[in-house]
Amino acid sequence: MNFQVEDRGLQYTGAARIEGSLVFVERVRDVGYDELVEICDPAGHRRLGRVLDISDMHAVVQVLEGTTGLASGTLRARFLGESFRLPVSRDMLGRVFDGLGRPLDGGPPPLSGDRRDVNGLPINPVARRYPREFIQTGLSAIDGMNALVRGQKLPIFSGNGLPHDRVSAQIVRQARLLEEQVEFSMVFAGLGVKHDVAQYFIRNFEDSGARARVALFLSLADAPSVERLLTPRVALTVAEHLAFDCGQHVLVLITDMTNYCESLREVGTARGEIPGRKGYPGYLYSDLASLYERAGRIEGSPGSITQVAILTMPSDDISHPVPDLTGYITEGQIVLDRDLFQRGVYPPIAGLPSLSRLMKDGVGPGYTRDDHAPLASQLFACYAYVKRVRALAVVIGEEELSALDKLYLKFGEAFEQRFLNQGEYENRPVATTLDLGWDALALLPRDELHRVSAALLAQHYRQAHG
Amino acid sequence: MKTPTPIVTRINGPIVTADGMGGAQMYEVVQVGELGLVGEVIRLVGERATIQVYEDTTMLKPGAAVRGTGAPLSVWLGPGLVGNIYDGIQRPLPVIQARSGAWIRRGEKVDPLDTTKRWAFEPLLATGAAVQPGQALGQVQETPLVRHKIMLPPDVAGTLHSIVAPGEYTLLDVLAVVETAAGPREVTMLQRWPVRQPRPIRERLRIAGPLITGQRIIDTLFPLGKGGAAAIAGGFGTGKTITQHQLAKWSDAEIILFIGCGERGNEMTEVLREFPELKDPHSGRPLMERTILIANTSNMPVAAREVSIYTGITLAEYYRDQGFHVAVFADSTSRWAETLRELAARLEEMPAEEGFPATLPTRLAQFYERGGAVTTLAGERASVSIVGAVSPPGGDFSEPVTQHTRRFIRCFWALDTELANARHYPSIHWLHSYSEYTEDVGAWWAQQAPDWSGLRTEVITLLQREDRLQQIVRLVGPDVLPEAQRLILFVAEIVKDGFLAQSAFDEKDAYCAPARQVALLRMILMLYRRGRDLIEAGVPLARIRALACVPHLLRAKAAFGNDELAGLAELEGRLQAELAALAQEAPPP
Ligand SMILES: Nc1ncnc2c1ncn2[C@@H]1O[C@H](COP(=O)(O)OP(=O)(O)OP(=O)(O)O)[C@@H](O)[C@H]1O
Ligand SMILES: [Mg+2]
């Protein structure tokens, strides 16, 4: 990447103070808010930083590559005269970059005259196109119950040790549009994840022959944690170029957003900010929104950005600020469930708390099948009742349940084992998914199914119980 | 001595400090730097001003110039507002799109209203008339649904010195001259009003009559009065936005103001896509002809989010002053409160609860106070109803924004995550929600259906009893309950599925007219009462459950639309006949 800026900007030697990732430079002139800074240590290594607060007295610089080894007397700071910009190009597909967009694969920096501010600009809501094309992921739990559409932001809420990597890799492998064979290009951002996780995804891209269509941005666990604050912005800047300038359908996979939020908390604490819930800064919502809202479709461009962000819920707690604020911004969430996982169900996608808010516009006549939405609604309702029956069975014993409630238990079992459960390499057409849903419902008496119309029942319901 | 030119001395995100600002006023709008970024003075200490900037301040530098405008942040008021969509500081988003494409760039300066467009003005007064503030000089057909009154500004009274003939005029043309105590005043179609200042009224009125929303659980169980204030609170994905959209679509207000405050871009796009297509059930006209949208989405600048609420409510007051019943939807007031927190933190103010500034309750109260039923300056009855979404962290209602909001509203729709997870929508919880407007709207309902109030009490009692019984069931199962109590469980399920649940996406059921609401409830409660008698007479509950009409009862809401009440009556007749047949069979007591 192009940082030959020797001759650009003013250079200052020495800092008043270094604190955490922050460097305080005194008596600077002509420096802008959010300006990019290059900090040089005595050994001559350069690190990037940006201005967080600027007055006529001093600049507060956040060093993105950490302050280890910097000394206040000897560091040199050069202000580069612009905010963080990234050269973007279609040639970035097939390549691997670090968290700030510099090549990691030994290749040359991509050639581009087009340098973009990584913060992006807000999309004018008038210029958005409402997302509605169904993406078939081949996973029944998603396609049948929580359908993903092109241009949606649908995160995966997971927990430590749950198979979110396998599930998202499967989505990436199998995702396709029903009507056309348009291929996705992909942008992958690894935030604070381990090398083996990154390797897992890379291998997976290679095995599925997609490697040449993926741009990877890696700010791995051993990279300075502040760098992570820019990595998703760098990745999304490239995604916007591919989608809205080159007209491609881009799937952005970000993992793990919890690490991102922790970096944000670290920086907030270092600046002495008043912390909000669980020590996270009060602006966490707005900050996350500035990332998640960079998804969708716009007028005048055929491309789209679909975002799948993975986050791990600390202690599996969905009300923790990271999943909570994410859920308040994204268009639904896929929640992985430890109980299902321990019972061997793969993918362990929780039946009730998962939701796709754009499903209503992406399924049904003209998109998938006319029974899709009512069937999903019926499955949700019945499965919710299963949860109640199971709770009751724990108290009074299964034998004491009414005959009807026992049927619900059977339905619950079938729903989990035959509908949710599937192979890691099993790619189910949506029609198969829907039929499996009807098969499960067949275990229940017809009169229980009032979320589907009589006409649909006549067409799809095949009584199975005796 | 030369007065110092105002210059920027510090930039910390949207908060900018400037020196040499001795001439500035509090809340004055200023333009900052070369791009002329729009900001507002929010603190003045001597020569130093703190400015909240409504646009991104990247690469703004100390030393940049600051220009005052001499006026507080104000909106433009006049024909052309309806059908439009604005950002938080009233910049029309379609014009911005036409000028700079899909992305909102900084420093865009666009007039809120088109000053070249000609409107057909029809005078209502003649020269020589004595005129009062707020009085209509004339009118303009703004949209087929909105006859826009051109009013005298609230500070103008006197004699009409001259007024133009009917004809086409622009917003800036002088339509009339009023001889006032302070000399002649020219009046145009365009007025300006500072957003943080409520517009004057003659008096506040008691609320009389409901805002009919077409949502059964709201209209029948927890009604909102016209001019009332409600909060809809719930965790993510529980249905705040969809419910507010439903209300914006179907409620019987004459003007709708939807403020998307720190929420998703696509949700505004959805409104823009749907509203021009959907028809207002009362007039048959496209909904967009009565709607104004304010969109300051979550990725747009935070300071502009703070002001978007005031921009919206000021526009609402302006239409109220013309005599309209206006409904304001703010989604989400929590995001607005968070901007107060964020700005306060940057100002290094002492935080109160959970980092929110100590002024949070006052600010909330001021916002909700701007709603109400009133007599306008011109003597008409009009109203502003407010529905604010509240997004509590973790869905926990004990947090400050929910708690303080509850002090200033009289209707609380509590959304429940468990209901939402079970896809019972709207997930408004029947036991945790309340409305203090029930009495205010009773008279209106009594005219529609004399039994409304009785049905309402009956169904609430039924649901409360069911809840207590469920606690027993969870411990020991339903089998130990006597038949009469299991009937309650059975009918409560029908109430929930067949009455309270209402899909926003069902063409027939999305809007449920008052008459249909009562018909459905009447039929279900008839089953309950007759069922009770039958069980007393020894008929087993299983026989009642097995009646052929029961599944139809559950589907009736989606089977019979608002103009198919005959179908409902016929179903009720069949149900009665089946129940009567059961009674025939009943063993003698
Ligand atoms: N009345 C309804 N009918 C049918 N579906 C509904 C209804 N209300 C809510 N839903 C479903 O719930 C989903 C979430 O609703 P909504 O977007 O209104 O939630 P919210 O409370 O605004 O969430 P957030 O706080 O994250 O914005 C919708 O996408 C829709 O699928
Ligand atoms: Mg919402």
Tab-separated table of C-alpha atoms in Angstrom, chain A residues 48-403:
chain	number	residue	atom	x	y	z
A	48	LEU	CA	0.047	4.655	11.744
A	49	GLY	CA	-2.175	6.648	14.027
A	50	ARG	CA	-5.060	9.061	13.821
A	51	VAL	CA	-6.055	12.254	15.576
A	52	LEU	CA	-8.860	11.766	18.077
A	53	ASP	CA	-8.910	15.229	19.594
A	54	ILE	CA	-7.192	18.344	18.347
A	55	SER	CA	-6.860	21.811	19.835
A	56	ASP	CA	-4.587	24.750	19.306
A	57	MET	CA	-2.543	23.302	22.177
A	58	HIS	CA	-2.096	19.635	21.394
A	59	ALA	CA	-3.184	16.615	19.390
A	60	VAL	CA	-4.304	13.316	20.882
A	61	VAL	CA	-3.103	10.603	18.534
A	62	GLN	CA	-4.326	7.043	18.669
A	63	VAL	CA	-1.532	4.772	17.491
A	64	LEU	CA	-3.149	1.973	15.536
A	65	GLU	CA	-0.206	-0.337	15.752
A	66	GLY	CA	0.326	0.026	19.471
A	67	THR	CA	2.716	2.156	21.493
A	68	THR	CA	5.068	-0.606	22.663
A	69	GLY	CA	8.659	0.603	22.393
A	70	LEU	CA	7.809	4.256	21.852
A	71	ALA	CA	9.566	6.799	24.041
A	72	SER	CA	8.190	10.258	24.567
A	73	GLY	CA	11.537	11.944	24.077
A	74	THR	CA	12.462	10.381	20.783
A	75	LEU	CA	9.344	9.575	18.860
A	76	ARG	CA	8.679	11.545	15.737
A	77	ALA	CA	5.175	12.276	14.565
A	78	ARG	CA	4.389	13.259	11.029
A	79	PHE	CA	0.889	14.521	10.244
A	80	LEU	CA	-0.077	13.385	6.783
A	81	GLY	CA	-2.595	16.045	5.852
A	82	GLU	CA	-5.589	13.767	5.273
A	83	SER	CA	-7.725	11.183	7.012
A	84	PHE	CA	-7.147	7.450	6.549
A	85	ARG	CA	-7.595	6.617	2.906
A	86	LEU	CA	-7.319	3.304	1.216
A	87	PRO	CA	-6.548	2.674	-2.445
A	88	VAL	CA	-9.285	0.377	-3.696
A	89	SER	CA	-9.300	-1.882	-6.695
A	90	ARG	CA	-10.947	-4.960	-8.088
A	91	ASP	CA	-7.518	-6.605	-8.032
A	92	MET	CA	-7.747	-6.911	-4.282
A	93	LEU	CA	-9.806	-10.067	-4.782
A	94	GLY	CA	-7.690	-13.156	-4.292
A	95	ARG	CA	-5.279	-11.288	-2.017
A	96	VAL	CA	-4.457	-11.195	1.700
A	97	PHE	CA	-3.950	-7.908	3.554
A	98	ASP	CA	-3.239	-6.887	7.098
A	99	GLY	CA	-5.759	-5.045	9.218
A	100	LEU	CA	-4.861	-1.711	7.673
A	101	GLY	CA	-4.963	-2.931	4.096
A	102	ARG	CA	-1.242	-3.598	3.447
A	103	PRO	CA	-0.354	-6.771	1.539
A	104	LEU	CA	0.558	-9.755	3.700
A	105	ASP	CA	0.946	-12.197	0.847
A	106	GLY	CA	4.222	-10.832	-0.499
A	107	GLY	CA	2.476	-9.420	-3.545
A	108	PRO	CA	2.682	-5.800	-4.655
A	109	PRO	CA	0.269	-3.164	-3.372
A	110	PRO	CA	-2.771	-3.063	-5.656
A	111	LEU	CA	-2.581	-0.393	-8.306
A	112	SER	CA	-5.237	2.184	-7.946
A	113	GLY	CA	-5.729	5.831	-8.379
A	114	ASP	CA	-8.860	5.643	-6.299
A	115	ARG	CA	-8.221	6.328	-2.641
A	116	ARG	CA	-11.234	6.224	-0.332
A	117	ASP	CA	-11.803	7.526	3.152
A	118	VAL	CA	-12.288	4.341	5.158
A	119	ASN	CA	-15.066	5.899	7.223
A	120	GLY	CA	-17.254	5.973	4.142
A	121	LEU	CA	-20.255	8.238	3.798
A	122	PRO	CA	-23.791	7.591	4.986
A	123	ILE	CA	-26.093	6.196	2.321
A	124	ASN	CA	-28.992	8.505	1.611
A	125	PRO	CA	-32.075	6.472	2.663
A	126	VAL	CA	-33.865	7.793	-0.421
A	127	ALA	CA	-31.194	6.172	-2.568
A	128	ARG	CA	-31.434	2.744	-0.996
A	129	ARG	CA	-33.135	-0.096	-2.781
A	130	TYR	CA	-35.063	-2.343	-0.469
A	131	PRO	CA	-33.405	-5.790	-0.343
A	132	ARG	CA	-35.648	-8.618	-1.419
A	133	GLU	CA	-33.912	-11.367	-3.380
A	134	PHE	CA	-33.854	-14.640	-1.505
A	135	ILE	CA	-30.445	-16.214	-1.044
A	136	GLN	CA	-30.540	-19.968	-0.686
A	137	THR	CA	-27.974	-21.066	1.879
A	138	GLY	CA	-28.947	-24.723	1.753
A	139	LEU	CA	-29.441	-24.687	5.531
A	140	SER	CA	-33.035	-25.421	6.503
A	141	ALA	CA	-32.866	-23.469	9.742
A	142	ILE	CA	-31.966	-20.367	7.772
A	143	ASP	CA	-33.798	-20.815	4.477
A	144	GLY	CA	-36.974	-22.146	6.028
A	145	MET	CA	-37.266	-20.020	9.128
A	146	ASN	CA	-34.880	-17.057	8.903
A	147	ALA	CA	-34.276	-16.462	5.234
A	148	LEU	CA	-31.369	-14.298	4.186
A	149	VAL	CA	-31.834	-11.804	1.379
A	150	ARG	CA	-29.313	-10.042	-0.794
A	151	GLY	CA	-28.212	-6.797	0.820
A	152	GLN	CA	-29.196	-7.825	4.337
A	153	LYS	CA	-27.084	-7.551	7.463
A	154	LEU	CA	-27.680	-10.743	9.402
A	155	PRO	CA	-25.172	-11.519	12.157
A	156	ILE	CA	-24.483	-14.819	13.870
A	157	PHE	CA	-24.701	-14.687	17.665
A	158	SER	CA	-22.549	-17.470	18.960
A	159	GLY	CA	-20.660	-18.534	22.059
A	160	ASN	CA	-17.205	-19.803	22.779
A	161	GLY	CA	-16.754	-23.302	21.468
A	162	LEU	CA	-19.874	-23.262	19.293
A	163	PRO	CA	-19.429	-24.083	15.600
A	164	HIS	CA	-19.958	-20.576	14.218
A	165	ASP	CA	-16.963	-20.945	11.926
A	166	ARG	CA	-18.295	-24.139	10.411
A	167	VAL	CA	-21.778	-22.709	10.013
A	168	SER	CA	-20.571	-19.498	8.393
A	169	ALA	CA	-18.154	-21.397	6.172
A	170	GLN	CA	-21.055	-23.567	5.043
A	171	ILE	CA	-23.146	-20.480	4.303
A	172	VAL	CA	-20.318	-19.020	2.272
A	173	ARG	CA	-19.838	-22.288	0.370
A	174	GLN	CA	-23.472	-22.810	-0.462
A	175	ALA	CA	-25.042	-19.363	-0.728
A	176	ARG	CA	-26.589	-18.700	-4.081
A	177	LEU	CA	-29.479	-16.878	-5.607
A	178	LEU	CA	-32.391	-18.885	-6.862
A	179	GLU	CA	-33.013	-17.324	-10.211
A	180	GLU	CA	-29.540	-16.550	-11.514
A	181	GLN	CA	-26.226	-18.191	-11.041
A	182	VAL	CA	-24.611	-14.921	-10.017
A	183	GLU	CA	-21.502	-15.555	-8.024
A	184	PHE	CA	-20.662	-13.619	-4.940
A	185	SER	CA	-17.353	-12.026	-4.396
A	186	MET	CA	-16.346	-11.996	-0.781
A	187	VAL	CA	-14.598	-9.788	1.669
A	188	PHE	CA	-13.389	-11.412	4.846
A	189	ALA	CA	-12.342	-9.441	7.916
A	190	GLY	CA	-10.670	-11.357	10.731
A	191	LEU	CA	-10.648	-9.303	13.908
A	192	GLY	CA	-8.572	-10.611	16.750
A	193	VAL	CA	-9.134	-14.225	15.767
A	194	LYS	CA	-6.387	-16.836	15.912
A	195	HIS	CA	-4.268	-17.889	12.952
A	196	ASP	CA	-5.914	-21.282	12.773
A	197	VAL	CA	-9.350	-19.680	12.394
A	198	ALA	CA	-8.076	-17.559	9.527
A	199	GLN	CA	-6.433	-20.647	8.037
A	200	TYR	CA	-9.678	-22.575	8.352
A	201	PHE	CA	-11.518	-19.981	6.291
A	202	ILE	CA	-8.745	-19.707	3.724
A	203	ARG	CA	-8.690	-23.490	3.262
A	204	ASN	CA	-12.429	-23.491	2.988
A	205	PHE	CA	-12.323	-20.807	0.284
A	206	GLU	CA	-9.653	-22.804	-1.538
A	207	ASP	CA	-11.538	-26.086	-1.351
A	208	SER	CA	-14.679	-24.548	-2.739
A	209	GLY	CA	-12.739	-22.878	-5.526
A	210	ALA	CA	-13.653	-19.423	-4.302
A	211	ARG	CA	-10.198	-18.279	-3.257
A	212	ALA	CA	-9.752	-15.984	-6.248
A	213	ARG	CA	-12.971	-14.174	-5.413
A	214	VAL	CA	-12.115	-13.373	-1.802
A	215	ALA	CA	-10.213	-10.422	-0.370
A	216	LEU	CA	-8.967	-11.119	3.140
A	217	PHE	CA	-8.146	-8.522	5.784
A	218	LEU	CA	-6.521	-10.004	8.832
A	219	SER	CA	-5.955	-8.272	12.118
A	220	LEU	CA	-5.268	-11.430	14.044
A	221	ALA	CA	-5.029	-12.052	17.760
A	222	ASP	CA	-1.374	-11.030	17.894
A	223	ALA	CA	-1.877	-7.716	16.075
A	224	PRO	CA	-2.206	-4.550	18.191
A	225	SER	CA	-5.780	-4.356	19.324
A	226	VAL	CA	-6.426	-0.762	18.216
A	227	GLU	CA	-5.702	-1.766	14.639
A	228	ARG	CA	-8.942	-3.742	14.784
A	229	LEU	CA	-10.920	-0.533	14.946
A	230	LEU	CA	-9.975	0.180	11.376
A	231	THR	CA	-10.010	-3.303	9.887
A	232	PRO	CA	-13.780	-3.579	9.364
A	233	ARG	CA	-13.771	-0.087	7.891
A	234	VAL	CA	-10.993	-1.036	5.519
A	235	ALA	CA	-12.839	-4.210	4.531
A	236	LEU	CA	-16.136	-2.386	4.008
A	237	THR	CA	-14.467	0.301	1.934
A	238	VAL	CA	-13.247	-2.383	-0.439
A	239	ALA	CA	-16.666	-4.047	-0.370
A	240	GLU	CA	-18.357	-0.760	-1.294
A	241	HIS	CA	-16.019	-0.361	-4.221
A	242	LEU	CA	-16.679	-3.893	-5.464
A	243	ALA	CA	-20.429	-3.590	-4.967
A	244	PHE	CA	-21.278	-0.078	-5.997
A	245	ASP	CA	-18.502	0.761	-8.458
A	246	CYS	CA	-17.926	-2.680	-9.982
A	247	GLY	CA	-21.527	-3.886	-9.639
A	248	GLN	CA	-20.697	-7.127	-7.850
A	249	HIS	CA	-22.700	-8.944	-5.207
A	250	VAL	CA	-20.429	-8.902	-2.210
A	251	LEU	CA	-20.754	-11.047	0.872
A	252	VAL	CA	-18.856	-9.542	3.783
A	253	LEU	CA	-17.948	-11.932	6.562
A	254	ILE	CA	-16.629	-10.327	9.745
A	255	THR	CA	-15.408	-12.294	12.726
A	256	ASP	CA	-15.344	-11.654	15.671
A	257	MET	CA	-17.186	-8.411	16.463
A	258	THR	CA	-16.813	-9.005	20.192
A	259	ASN	CA	-13.070	-8.466	19.783
A	260	TYR	CA	-13.758	-5.251	17.926
A	261	CYS	CA	-15.933	-3.976	20.758
A	262	GLU	CA	-13.285	-4.871	23.294
A	263	SER	CA	-10.747	-2.782	21.424
A	264	LEU	CA	-13.180	0.094	21.445
A	265	ARG	CA	-13.605	-0.307	25.183
A	266	GLU	CA	-9.843	-0.316	25.677
A	267	VAL	CA	-9.447	2.930	23.791
A	268	GLY	CA	-12.338	4.537	25.661
A	269	THR	CA	-10.846	3.581	28.969
A	270	ALA	CA	-7.443	4.912	27.962
A	271	ARG	CA	-9.043	8.252	27.120
A	272	GLY	CA	-10.699	8.375	30.513
A	273	GLU	CA	-14.204	8.385	29.002
A	274	ILE	CA	-17.268	7.823	31.127
A	275	PRO	CA	-18.047	4.176	30.561
A	276	GLY	CA	-21.511	2.900	29.736
A	277	ARG	CA	-22.857	-0.587	30.346
A	278	LYS	CA	-20.184	-3.180	31.226
A	279	GLY	CA	-17.491	-0.573	30.643
A	280	TYR	CA	-18.253	-0.179	26.928
A	281	PRO	CA	-18.380	3.400	25.688
A	282	GLY	CA	-21.745	5.150	25.480
A	283	TYR	CA	-21.308	5.576	21.730
A	284	LEU	CA	-20.964	1.832	21.073
A	285	TYR	CA	-24.366	1.813	19.346
A	286	SER	CA	-23.466	4.608	16.927
A	287	ASP	CA	-20.043	3.161	16.294
A	288	LEU	CA	-21.443	-0.274	15.456
A	289	ALA	CA	-24.127	1.305	13.304
A	290	SER	CA	-21.451	3.090	11.285
A	291	LEU	CA	-20.257	-0.406	10.296
A	292	TYR	CA	-23.433	-2.439	10.032
A	293	GLU	CA	-25.301	0.202	8.044
A	294	ARG	CA	-22.690	-0.178	5.318
A	295	ALA	CA	-24.723	-2.974	3.817
A	296	GLY	CA	-27.544	-2.958	1.316
A	297	ARG	CA	-28.305	-1.938	-2.214
A	298	ILE	CA	-28.455	1.470	-3.809
A	299	GLU	CA	-30.128	3.028	-6.803
A	300	GLY	CA	-28.020	3.171	-9.888
A	301	SER	CA	-25.852	0.175	-9.104
A	302	PRO	CA	-26.583	-3.493	-9.720
A	303	GLY	CA	-24.315	-4.592	-6.846
A	304	SER	CA	-25.065	-5.324	-3.227
A	305	ILE	CA	-23.389	-5.813	0.140
A	306	THR	CA	-24.664	-8.619	2.322
A	307	GLN	CA	-23.117	-8.656	5.783
A	308	VAL	CA	-22.678	-11.642	8.043
A	309	ALA	CA	-20.898	-10.588	11.225
A	310	ILE	CA	-20.027	-13.230	13.774
A	311	LEU	CA	-19.877	-12.375	17.429
A	312	THR	CA	-19.390	-14.483	20.521
A	313	MET	CA	-21.712	-13.664	23.380
A	314	PRO	CA	-19.763	-13.519	26.630
A	315	SER	CA	-21.250	-16.234	28.906
A	316	ASP	CA	-23.839	-16.931	26.171
A	317	ASP	CA	-25.657	-13.836	27.389
A	318	ILE	CA	-27.777	-12.322	24.614
A	319	SER	CA	-28.410	-9.214	26.702
A	320	HIS	CA	-24.684	-8.433	26.866
A	321	PRO	CA	-24.061	-5.021	25.216
A	322	VAL	CA	-22.305	-6.477	22.163
A	323	PRO	CA	-25.104	-8.794	20.947
A	324	ASP	CA	-27.762	-6.470	22.343
A	325	LEU	CA	-26.645	-3.371	20.439
A	326	THR	CA	-25.910	-5.450	17.369
A	327	GLY	CA	-29.437	-6.836	17.427
A	328	TYR	CA	-30.753	-3.294	17.646
A	329	ILE	CA	-28.979	-2.406	14.390
A	330	THR	CA	-28.955	-5.470	12.193
A	331	GLU	CA	-31.873	-6.924	10.298
A	332	GLY	CA	-32.272	-9.923	12.544
A	333	GLN	CA	-29.866	-12.454	13.982
A	334	ILE	CA	-29.000	-16.129	13.763
A	335	VAL	CA	-28.494	-17.401	17.291
A	336	LEU	CA	-26.502	-20.542	18.012
A	337	ASP	CA	-27.726	-22.576	20.940
A	338	ARG	CA	-25.489	-24.492	23.302
A	339	ASP	CA	-28.164	-26.946	24.304
A	340	LEU	CA	-28.834	-27.999	20.706
A	341	PHE	CA	-25.104	-28.240	20.119
A	342	GLN	CA	-24.633	-30.508	23.111
A	343	ARG	CA	-27.426	-32.713	21.859
A	344	GLY	CA	-25.530	-33.121	18.615
A	345	VAL	CA	-27.745	-30.996	16.394
A	346	TYR	CA	-25.846	-29.308	13.577
A	347	PRO	CA	-26.250	-26.466	12.744
A	348	PRO	CA	-27.349	-25.648	16.308
A	349	ILE	CA	-29.460	-22.674	15.233
A	350	ALA	CA	-31.857	-21.718	17.991
A	351	GLY	CA	-35.446	-22.015	16.887
A	352	LEU	CA	-36.994	-19.060	18.661
A	353	PRO	CA	-34.544	-16.203	19.226
A	354	SER	CA	-33.300	-16.310	15.633
A	355	LEU	CA	-35.023	-13.879	13.303
A	356	SER	CA	-34.672	-12.514	9.815
A	357	ARG	CA	-36.517	-9.255	9.507
A	358	LEU	CA	-36.255	-9.104	5.753
A	359	MET	CA	-37.647	-12.587	5.259
A	360	LYS	CA	-41.185	-11.299	4.807
A	361	ASP	CA	-40.181	-9.501	1.628
A	362	GLY	CA	-37.898	-12.140	0.226
A	363	VAL	CA	-40.036	-15.266	0.332
A	364	GLY	CA	-43.379	-16.338	-1.007
A	365	PRO	CA	-44.970	-16.236	-4.446
A	366	GLY	CA	-42.514	-15.033	-7.033
A	367	TYR	CA	-39.530	-15.638	-4.755
A	368	THR	CA	-39.778	-19.087	-3.212
A	369	ARG	CA	-43.106	-20.847	-2.588
A	370	ASP	CA	-46.449	-19.474	-1.457
A	371	ASP	CA	-46.515	-21.699	1.628
A	372	HIS	CA	-43.113	-20.431	2.829
A	373	ALA	CA	-44.099	-17.605	5.194
A	374	PRO	CA	-47.174	-19.225	6.773
A	375	LEU	CA	-45.287	-22.508	7.163
A	376	ALA	CA	-42.436	-20.746	8.961
A	377	SER	CA	-44.891	-18.922	11.181
A	378	GLN	CA	-46.628	-22.211	12.028
A	379	LEU	CA	-43.333	-23.942	12.786
A	380	PHE	CA	-42.331	-21.098	15.101
A	381	ALA	CA	-45.662	-21.237	16.906
A	382	CYS	CA	-45.575	-25.018	17.347
A	383	TYR	CA	-41.956	-25.039	18.418
A	384	ALA	CA	-42.685	-22.319	20.988
A	385	TYR	CA	-45.368	-24.586	22.384
A	386	VAL	CA	-42.912	-27.508	22.432
A	387	LYS	CA	-40.710	-25.441	24.728
A	388	ARG	CA	-43.631	-24.990	27.104
A	389	VAL	CA	-44.505	-28.669	27.054
A	390	ARG	CA	-40.887	-29.620	27.740
A	391	ALA	CA	-40.809	-27.312	30.728
A	392	LEU	CA	-43.997	-28.902	32.003
A	393	ALA	CA	-42.687	-32.432	31.366
A	394	VAL	CA	-39.698	-31.699	33.589
A	395	VAL	CA	-42.076	-30.908	36.428
A	396	ILE	CA	-44.822	-33.494	36.117
A	397	GLY	CA	-43.080	-36.183	34.094
A	398	GLU	CA	-43.607	-37.029	30.477
A	399	GLU	CA	-46.158	-39.754	31.195
A	400	GLU	CA	-48.486	-37.279	32.833
A	401	LEU	CA	-48.681	-35.094	29.744
A	402	SER	CA	-51.898	-35.018	27.752
A	403	ALA	CA	-52.028	-36.986	24.519
